[in-house]
PDB file of C-alpha atoms in Angstrom:
ATOM      1  CA  UNK A   1      85.424 -54.341 -23.614  1.00  0.00           C
ATOM      2  CA  UNK A   2      83.615 -57.037 -22.980  1.00  0.00           C
ATOM      3  CA  UNK A   3      84.933 -60.530 -23.485  1.00  0.00           C
ATOM      4  CA  UNK A   4      83.215 -62.475 -25.637  1.00  0.00           C
ATOM      5  CA  UNK A   5      83.918 -66.221 -24.799  1.00  0.00           C
ATOM      6  CA  UNK A   6      82.986 -68.882 -28.124  1.00  0.00           C
ATOM      7  CA  UNK A   7      83.260 -72.924 -27.450  1.00  0.00           C
ATOM      8  CA  UNK A   8      85.878 -73.526 -31.349  1.00  0.00           C
ATOM      9  CA  UNK A   9      86.557 -76.328 -33.041  1.00  0.00           C
ATOM     10  CA  UNK A  10      89.850 -77.319 -34.827  1.00  0.00           C
ATOM     11  CA  UNK A  11      89.571 -78.037 -38.790  1.00  0.00           C
ATOM     12  CA  UNK A  12      90.952 -80.308 -41.355  1.00  0.00           C
ATOM     13  CA  UNK A  13      88.396 -79.179 -44.610  1.00  0.00           C
ATOM     14  CA  UNK A  14      88.977 -75.982 -46.618  1.00  0.00           C
ATOM     15  CA  UNK A  15      87.239 -74.580 -49.698  1.00  0.00           C
ATOM     16  CA  UNK A  16      84.080 -73.734 -50.962  1.00  0.00           C
ATOM     17  CA  UNK A  17      82.775 -76.672 -50.806  1.00  0.00           C
ATOM     18  CA  UNK A  18      83.695 -77.228 -47.187  1.00  0.00           C
ATOM     19  CA  UNK A  19      82.332 -73.349 -46.386  1.00  0.00           C
ATOM     20  CA  UNK A  20      78.875 -74.076 -47.855  1.00  0.00           C
ATOM     21  CA  UNK A  21      78.496 -77.603 -45.124  1.00  0.00           C
ATOM     22  CA  UNK A  22      80.139 -75.129 -42.574  1.00  0.00           C
ATOM     23  CA  UNK A  23      77.382 -72.824 -43.215  1.00  0.00           C
ATOM     24  CA  UNK A  24      74.541 -75.387 -43.248  1.00  0.00           C
ATOM     25  CA  UNK A  25      75.762 -76.340 -40.218  1.00  0.00           C
ATOM     26  CA  UNK A  26      75.429 -73.158 -37.920  1.00  0.00           C
ATOM     27  CA  UNK A  27      79.042 -72.836 -38.480  1.00  0.00           C
ATOM     28  CA  UNK A  28      81.713 -70.088 -39.476  1.00  0.00           C
ATOM     29  CA  UNK A  29      84.890 -70.643 -40.867  1.00  0.00           C
ATOM     30  CA  UNK A  30      88.194 -68.510 -39.100  1.00  0.00           C
ATOM     31  CA  UNK A  31      91.687 -69.041 -39.041  1.00  0.00           C
ATOM     32  CA  UNK A  32      93.763 -67.568 -36.004  1.00  0.00           C
ATOM     33  CA  UNK A  33      97.352 -66.119 -37.080  1.00  0.00           C
ATOM     34  CA  UNK A  34      99.695 -64.131 -34.798  1.00  0.00           C
ATOM     35  CA  UNK A  35     103.420 -64.089 -32.709  1.00  0.00           C
ATOM     36  CA  UNK A  36     105.481 -66.572 -35.184  1.00  0.00           C
ATOM     37  CA  UNK A  37     102.526 -69.473 -34.969  1.00  0.00           C
ATOM     38  CA  UNK A  38     101.361 -72.042 -37.654  1.00  0.00           C
ATOM     39  CA  UNK A  39      97.656 -70.350 -38.884  1.00  0.00           C
ATOM     40  CA  UNK A  40      94.778 -72.831 -36.541  1.00  0.00           C
ATOM     41  CA  UNK A  41      91.914 -73.417 -38.551  1.00  0.00           C
ATOM     42  CA  UNK A  42      88.702 -73.526 -36.716  1.00  0.00           C
ATOM     43  CA  UNK A  43      85.141 -73.165 -37.120  1.00  0.00           C
ATOM     44  CA  UNK A  44      82.759 -71.101 -34.724  1.00  0.00           C
ATOM     45  CA  UNK A  45      78.986 -71.441 -33.758  1.00  0.00           C
ATOM     46  CA  UNK A  46      77.554 -69.118 -35.787  1.00  0.00           C
ATOM     47  CA  UNK A  47      74.674 -66.904 -34.113  1.00  0.00           C
ATOM     48  CA  UNK A  48      77.052 -66.317 -30.997  1.00  0.00           C
ATOM     49  CA  UNK A  49      79.980 -65.389 -33.402  1.00  0.00           C
ATOM     50  CA  UNK A  50      77.463 -63.304 -34.707  1.00  0.00           C
ATOM     51  CA  UNK A  51      76.791 -61.227 -31.810  1.00  0.00           C
ATOM     52  CA  UNK A  52      79.783 -61.425 -30.578  1.00  0.00           C
ATOM     53  CA  UNK A  53      81.739 -59.691 -33.173  1.00  0.00           C
ATOM     54  CA  UNK A  54      79.442 -56.678 -33.652  1.00  0.00           C
ATOM     55  CA  UNK A  55      81.069 -54.557 -30.923  1.00  0.00           C
ATOM     56  CA  UNK A  56      84.023 -53.277 -32.452  1.00  0.00           C
ATOM     57  CA  UNK A  57      87.360 -54.578 -31.964  1.00  0.00           C
ATOM     58  CA  UNK A  58      85.797 -57.465 -29.566  1.00  0.00           C
ATOM     59  CA  UNK A  59      88.128 -59.699 -27.975  1.00  0.00           C
ATOM     60  CA  UNK A  60      87.182 -62.862 -28.007  1.00  0.00           C
ATOM     61  CA  UNK A  61      88.300 -65.954 -25.843  1.00  0.00           C
ATOM     62  CA  UNK A  62      88.134 -69.249 -27.735  1.00  0.00           C
ATOM     63  CA  UNK A  63      88.303 -72.857 -26.385  1.00  0.00           C
ATOM     64  CA  UNK A  64      90.415 -75.030 -28.906  1.00  0.00           C
ATOM     65  CA  UNK A  65      90.265 -78.261 -27.720  1.00  0.00           C
ATOM     66  CA  UNK A  66      90.616 -76.975 -23.740  1.00  0.00           C
ATOM     67  CA  UNK A  67      92.811 -74.862 -24.886  1.00  0.00           C
ATOM     68  CA  UNK A  68      91.962 -70.599 -24.168  1.00  0.00           C
ATOM     69  CA  UNK A  69      93.358 -68.477 -27.154  1.00  0.00           C
ATOM     70  CA  UNK A  70      92.559 -64.380 -26.574  1.00  0.00           C
ATOM     71  CA  UNK A  71      92.243 -63.195 -30.470  1.00  0.00           C
ATOM     72  CA  UNK A  72      90.512 -59.937 -32.119  1.00  0.00           C
ATOM     73  CA  UNK A  73      88.969 -59.903 -35.440  1.00  0.00           C
ATOM     74  CA  UNK A  74      91.097 -59.023 -37.989  1.00  0.00           C
ATOM     75  CA  UNK A  75      88.562 -59.152 -41.172  1.00  0.00           C
ATOM     76  CA  UNK A  76      85.026 -60.410 -41.578  1.00  0.00           C
ATOM     77  CA  UNK A  77      84.490 -61.423 -45.301  1.00  0.00           C
ATOM     78  CA  UNK A  78      80.723 -61.155 -45.700  1.00  0.00           C
ATOM     79  CA  UNK A  79      78.483 -62.330 -48.313  1.00  0.00           C
ATOM     80  CA  UNK A  80      77.384 -59.323 -49.915  1.00  0.00           C
ATOM     81  CA  UNK A  81      74.020 -60.045 -50.357  1.00  0.00           C
ATOM     82  CA  UNK A  82      73.096 -61.772 -47.002  1.00  0.00           C
ATOM     83  CA  UNK A  83      75.619 -59.773 -45.269  1.00  0.00           C
ATOM     84  CA  UNK A  84      75.846 -63.192 -43.328  1.00  0.00           C
ATOM     85  CA  UNK A  85      79.536 -63.492 -41.881  1.00  0.00           C
ATOM     86  CA  UNK A  86      80.925 -66.212 -44.140  1.00  0.00           C
ATOM     87  CA  UNK A  87      84.933 -66.023 -42.777  1.00  0.00           C
ATOM     88  CA  UNK A  88      87.015 -65.045 -39.995  1.00  0.00           C
ATOM     89  CA  UNK A  89      90.628 -63.762 -39.729  1.00  0.00           C
ATOM     90  CA  UNK A  90      91.524 -63.678 -36.274  1.00  0.00           C
ATOM     91  CA  UNK A  91      94.540 -61.866 -34.568  1.00  0.00           C
ATOM     92  CA  UNK A  92      95.604 -63.645 -31.437  1.00  0.00           C
ATOM     93  CA  UNK A  93      96.695 -61.327 -28.559  1.00  0.00           C
ATOM     94  CA  UNK A  94      98.635 -62.014 -24.702  1.00  0.00           C
ATOM     95  CA  UNK A  95      97.164 -60.164 -21.788  1.00  0.00           C
ATOM     96  CA  UNK A  96      99.017 -57.034 -21.163  1.00  0.00           C
ATOM     97  CA  UNK A  97     100.307 -56.309 -25.235  1.00  0.00           C
ATOM     98  CA  UNK A  98      99.443 -53.028 -27.447  1.00  0.00           C
ATOM     99  CA  UNK A  99      97.893 -53.154 -30.715  1.00  0.00           C
ATOM    100  CA  UNK A 100      97.152 -50.926 -33.164  1.00  0.00           C
ATOM    101  CA  UNK A 101      92.949 -50.367 -33.673  1.00  0.00           C
ATOM    102  CA  UNK A 102      90.631 -48.356 -35.113  1.00  0.00           C
ATOM    103  CA  UNK A 103      87.815 -46.935 -32.805  1.00  0.00           C
ATOM    104  CA  UNK A 104      84.336 -45.591 -33.928  1.00  0.00           C
ATOM    105  CA  UNK A 105      84.594 -41.270 -33.255  1.00  0.00           C
ATOM    106  CA  UNK A 106      80.840 -40.670 -31.687  1.00  0.00           C
ATOM    107  CA  UNK A 107      79.465 -37.037 -31.355  1.00  0.00           C
ATOM    108  CA  UNK A 108      77.420 -35.996 -28.793  1.00  0.00           C
ATOM    109  CA  UNK A 109      76.167 -32.948 -27.350  1.00  0.00           C
ATOM    110  CA  UNK A 110      73.892 -29.936 -28.710  1.00  0.00           C
ATOM    111  CA  UNK A 111      75.695 -27.322 -30.931  1.00  0.00           C
ATOM    112  CA  UNK A 112      74.784 -23.780 -29.902  1.00  0.00           C
ATOM    113  CA  UNK A 113      71.425 -22.420 -31.910  1.00  0.00           C
ATOM    114  CA  UNK A 114      71.373 -21.964 -35.688  1.00  0.00           C
ATOM    115  CA  UNK A 115      75.085 -23.495 -36.105  1.00  0.00           C
ATOM    116  CA  UNK A 116      75.841 -27.224 -37.841  1.00  0.00           C
ATOM    117  CA  UNK A 117      78.884 -29.856 -37.880  1.00  0.00           C
ATOM    118  CA  UNK A 118      80.058 -31.850 -40.457  1.00  0.00           C
ATOM    119  CA  UNK A 119      82.203 -34.892 -38.572  1.00  0.00           C
ATOM    120  CA  UNK A 120      85.167 -35.652 -40.882  1.00  0.00           C
ATOM    121  CA  UNK A 121      86.693 -38.096 -39.429  1.00  0.00           C
ATOM    122  CA  UNK A 122      84.420 -41.174 -38.310  1.00  0.00           C
ATOM    123  CA  UNK A 123      86.945 -43.341 -36.678  1.00  0.00           C
ATOM    124  CA  UNK A 124      90.586 -43.120 -35.010  1.00  0.00           C
ATOM    125  CA  UNK A 125      93.816 -44.740 -35.249  1.00  0.00           C
ATOM    126  CA  UNK A 126      94.981 -45.970 -31.508  1.00  0.00           C
ATOM    127  CA  UNK A 127      97.534 -48.055 -29.959  1.00  0.00           C
ATOM    128  CA  UNK A 128      95.641 -49.428 -27.009  1.00  0.00           C
ATOM    129  CA  UNK A 129      96.117 -52.722 -24.387  1.00  0.00           C
ATOM    130  CA  UNK A 130      94.747 -55.811 -26.288  1.00  0.00           C
ATOM    131  CA  UNK A 131      92.188 -56.548 -23.213  1.00  0.00           C
ATOM    132  CA  UNK A 132      91.533 -53.079 -22.603  1.00  0.00           C
ATOM    133  CA  UNK A 133      90.493 -52.058 -26.293  1.00  0.00           C
ATOM    134  CA  UNK A 134      87.752 -48.948 -25.796  1.00  0.00           C
ATOM    135  CA  UNK A 135      84.951 -49.901 -28.480  1.00  0.00           C
ATOM    136  CA  UNK A 136      84.162 -46.082 -29.280  1.00  0.00           C
ATOM    137  CA  UNK A 137      85.451 -42.772 -28.433  1.00  0.00           C
ATOM    138  CA  UNK A 138      82.996 -39.746 -27.898  1.00  0.00           C
ATOM    139  CA  UNK A 139      83.419 -36.189 -28.990  1.00  0.00           C
ATOM    140  CA  UNK A 140      81.069 -33.427 -27.392  1.00  0.00           C
ATOM    141  CA  UNK A 141      80.140 -30.547 -29.508  1.00  0.00           C
ATOM    142  CA  UNK A 142      78.201 -29.344 -26.689  1.00  0.00           C
ATOM    143  CA  UNK A 143      77.198 -25.480 -26.728  1.00  0.00           C
ATOM    144  CA  UNK A 144      79.825 -24.955 -29.645  1.00  0.00           C
ATOM    145  CA  UNK A 145      79.820 -21.855 -32.088  1.00  0.00           C
ATOM    146  CA  UNK A 146      80.451 -21.695 -35.584  1.00  0.00           C
ATOM    147  CA  UNK A 147      84.101 -21.011 -36.388  1.00  0.00           C
ATOM    148  CA  UNK A 148      85.593 -23.892 -33.902  1.00  0.00           C
ATOM    149  CA  UNK A 149      86.945 -26.520 -34.691  1.00  0.00           C
ATOM    150  CA  UNK A 150      87.815 -30.037 -33.074  1.00  0.00           C
ATOM    151  CA  UNK A 151      91.178 -31.864 -33.998  1.00  0.00           C
ATOM    152  CA  UNK A 152      92.109 -35.437 -33.171  1.00  0.00           C
ATOM    153  CA  UNK A 153      94.873 -33.821 -30.688  1.00  0.00           C
ATOM    154  CA  UNK A 154      91.218 -32.653 -28.781  1.00  0.00           C
ATOM    155  CA  UNK A 155      89.460 -35.712 -28.324  1.00  0.00           C
ATOM    156  CA  UNK A 156      89.538 -37.084 -24.634  1.00  0.00           C
ATOM    157  CA  UNK A 157      91.227 -40.290 -25.287  1.00  0.00           C
ATOM    158  CA  UNK A 158      90.515 -43.530 -22.630  1.00  0.00           C
ATOM    159  CA  UNK A 159      93.233 -44.470 -19.945  1.00  0.00           C
ATOM    160  CA  UNK A 160      95.549 -46.064 -21.691  1.00  0.00           C
ATOM    161  CA  UNK A 161      95.503 -45.707 -25.214  1.00  0.00           C
ATOM    162  CA  UNK A 162      98.015 -43.676 -27.451  1.00  0.00           C
ATOM    163  CA  UNK A 163      96.958 -41.484 -30.203  1.00  0.00           C
ATOM    164  CA  UNK A 164      98.124 -42.919 -33.165  1.00  0.00           C
ATOM    165  CA  UNK A 165      96.373 -40.313 -36.161  1.00  0.00           C
ATOM    166  CA  UNK A 166      98.255 -36.549 -37.054  1.00  0.00           C
ATOM    167  CA  UNK A 167      97.234 -34.605 -34.093  1.00  0.00           C
ATOM    168  CA  UNK A 168      95.968 -32.015 -36.468  1.00  0.00           C
ATOM    169  CA  UNK A 169      93.637 -33.965 -38.448  1.00  0.00           C
ATOM    170  CA  UNK A 170      89.820 -32.257 -38.519  1.00  0.00           C
ATOM    171  CA  UNK A 171      87.635 -34.606 -36.467  1.00  0.00           C
ATOM    172  CA  UNK A 172      84.784 -32.481 -36.682  1.00  0.00           C
ATOM    173  CA  UNK A 173      84.346 -29.176 -37.719  1.00  0.00           C
ATOM    174  CA  UNK A 174      81.793 -26.168 -37.205  1.00  0.00           C
ATOM    175  CA  UNK A 175      79.546 -24.028 -38.941  1.00  0.00           C
ATOM    176  CA  UNK A 176      76.433 -21.050 -39.303  1.00  0.00           C
ATOM    177  CA  UNK A 177      73.641 -23.253 -41.000  1.00  0.00           C
ATOM    178  CA  UNK A 178      72.495 -21.169 -44.029  1.00  0.00           C
ATOM    179  CA  UNK A 179      68.497 -20.676 -44.511  1.00  0.00           C
ATOM    180  CA  UNK A 180      67.316 -21.789 -48.166  1.00  0.00           C
ATOM    181  CA  UNK A 181      63.905 -19.190 -48.147  1.00  0.00           C
ATOM    182  CA  UNK A 182      61.065 -20.918 -49.995  1.00  0.00           C
ATOM    183  CA  UNK A 183      61.795 -17.908 -52.994  1.00  0.00           C
ATOM    184  CA  UNK A 184      65.673 -19.661 -52.768  1.00  0.00           C
ATOM    185  CA  UNK A 185      64.249 -23.157 -53.003  1.00  0.00           C
ATOM    186  CA  UNK A 186      62.340 -22.314 -55.964  1.00  0.00           C
ATOM    187  CA  UNK A 187      64.625 -21.174 -58.498  1.00  0.00           C
ATOM    188  CA  UNK A 188      66.727 -24.153 -57.441  1.00  0.00           C
ATOM    189  CA  UNK A 189      64.017 -25.975 -58.400  1.00  0.00           C
ATOM    190  CA  UNK A 190      63.312 -24.609 -62.004  1.00  0.00           C
ATOM    191  CA  UNK A 191      66.957 -24.390 -63.192  1.00  0.00           C
ATOM    192  CA  UNK A 192      67.630 -27.939 -62.360  1.00  0.00           C
ATOM    193  CA  UNK A 193      64.093 -28.562 -63.807  1.00  0.00           C
ATOM    194  CA  UNK A 194      65.599 -26.015 -67.029  1.00  0.00           C
ATOM    195  CA  UNK A 195      69.102 -27.856 -67.384  1.00  0.00           C
ATOM    196  CA  UNK A 196      66.914 -31.618 -67.460  1.00  0.00           C
ATOM    197  CA  UNK A 197      64.593 -30.762 -70.461  1.00  0.00           C
ATOM    198  CA  UNK A 198      68.049 -28.968 -72.188  1.00  0.00           C
ATOM    199  CA  UNK A 199      69.869 -32.648 -71.966  1.00  0.00           C
TER     200      UNK A 199
END
């Protein structure tokens, strides 16, 4: 996982009025907390921060008045319409510290012909070093056929990571593809039309 460096400034203002002025100045309000220390309220450069947190479990190195702070993104509040970042909650971490994170599960490969898969688990909970967090866990379905199941215990985890999810949790279910004939599709459409007219 790449480390993102950002220059932060301590802020002493709060509230909607300040948040609005910060956005106009291309800044994002944030708070960093953890390890029993007093929270530090900061602002971050909007463009660089938005790019940095596009990666899952991004590790940020913040320069606050010349002092470096390692932090993970704990929560992102976005404008529901514009989708711009309005505020960040950051969790301070130390080198070598183990943290719990949810990591996306990516399916790779091609099934045996005539089969389809259903991904039951899209993220998996892991424990890993804060400075070596995986951005994703890949699961291969290459050549697999109907009736096969992939459970959390089957995932190949990145080095140093520990599975926290239930090992029996179903990640991917593979089944036989069902073909819909033109006659069946037509019957289905007719039935739906009849139900609609009856309403």
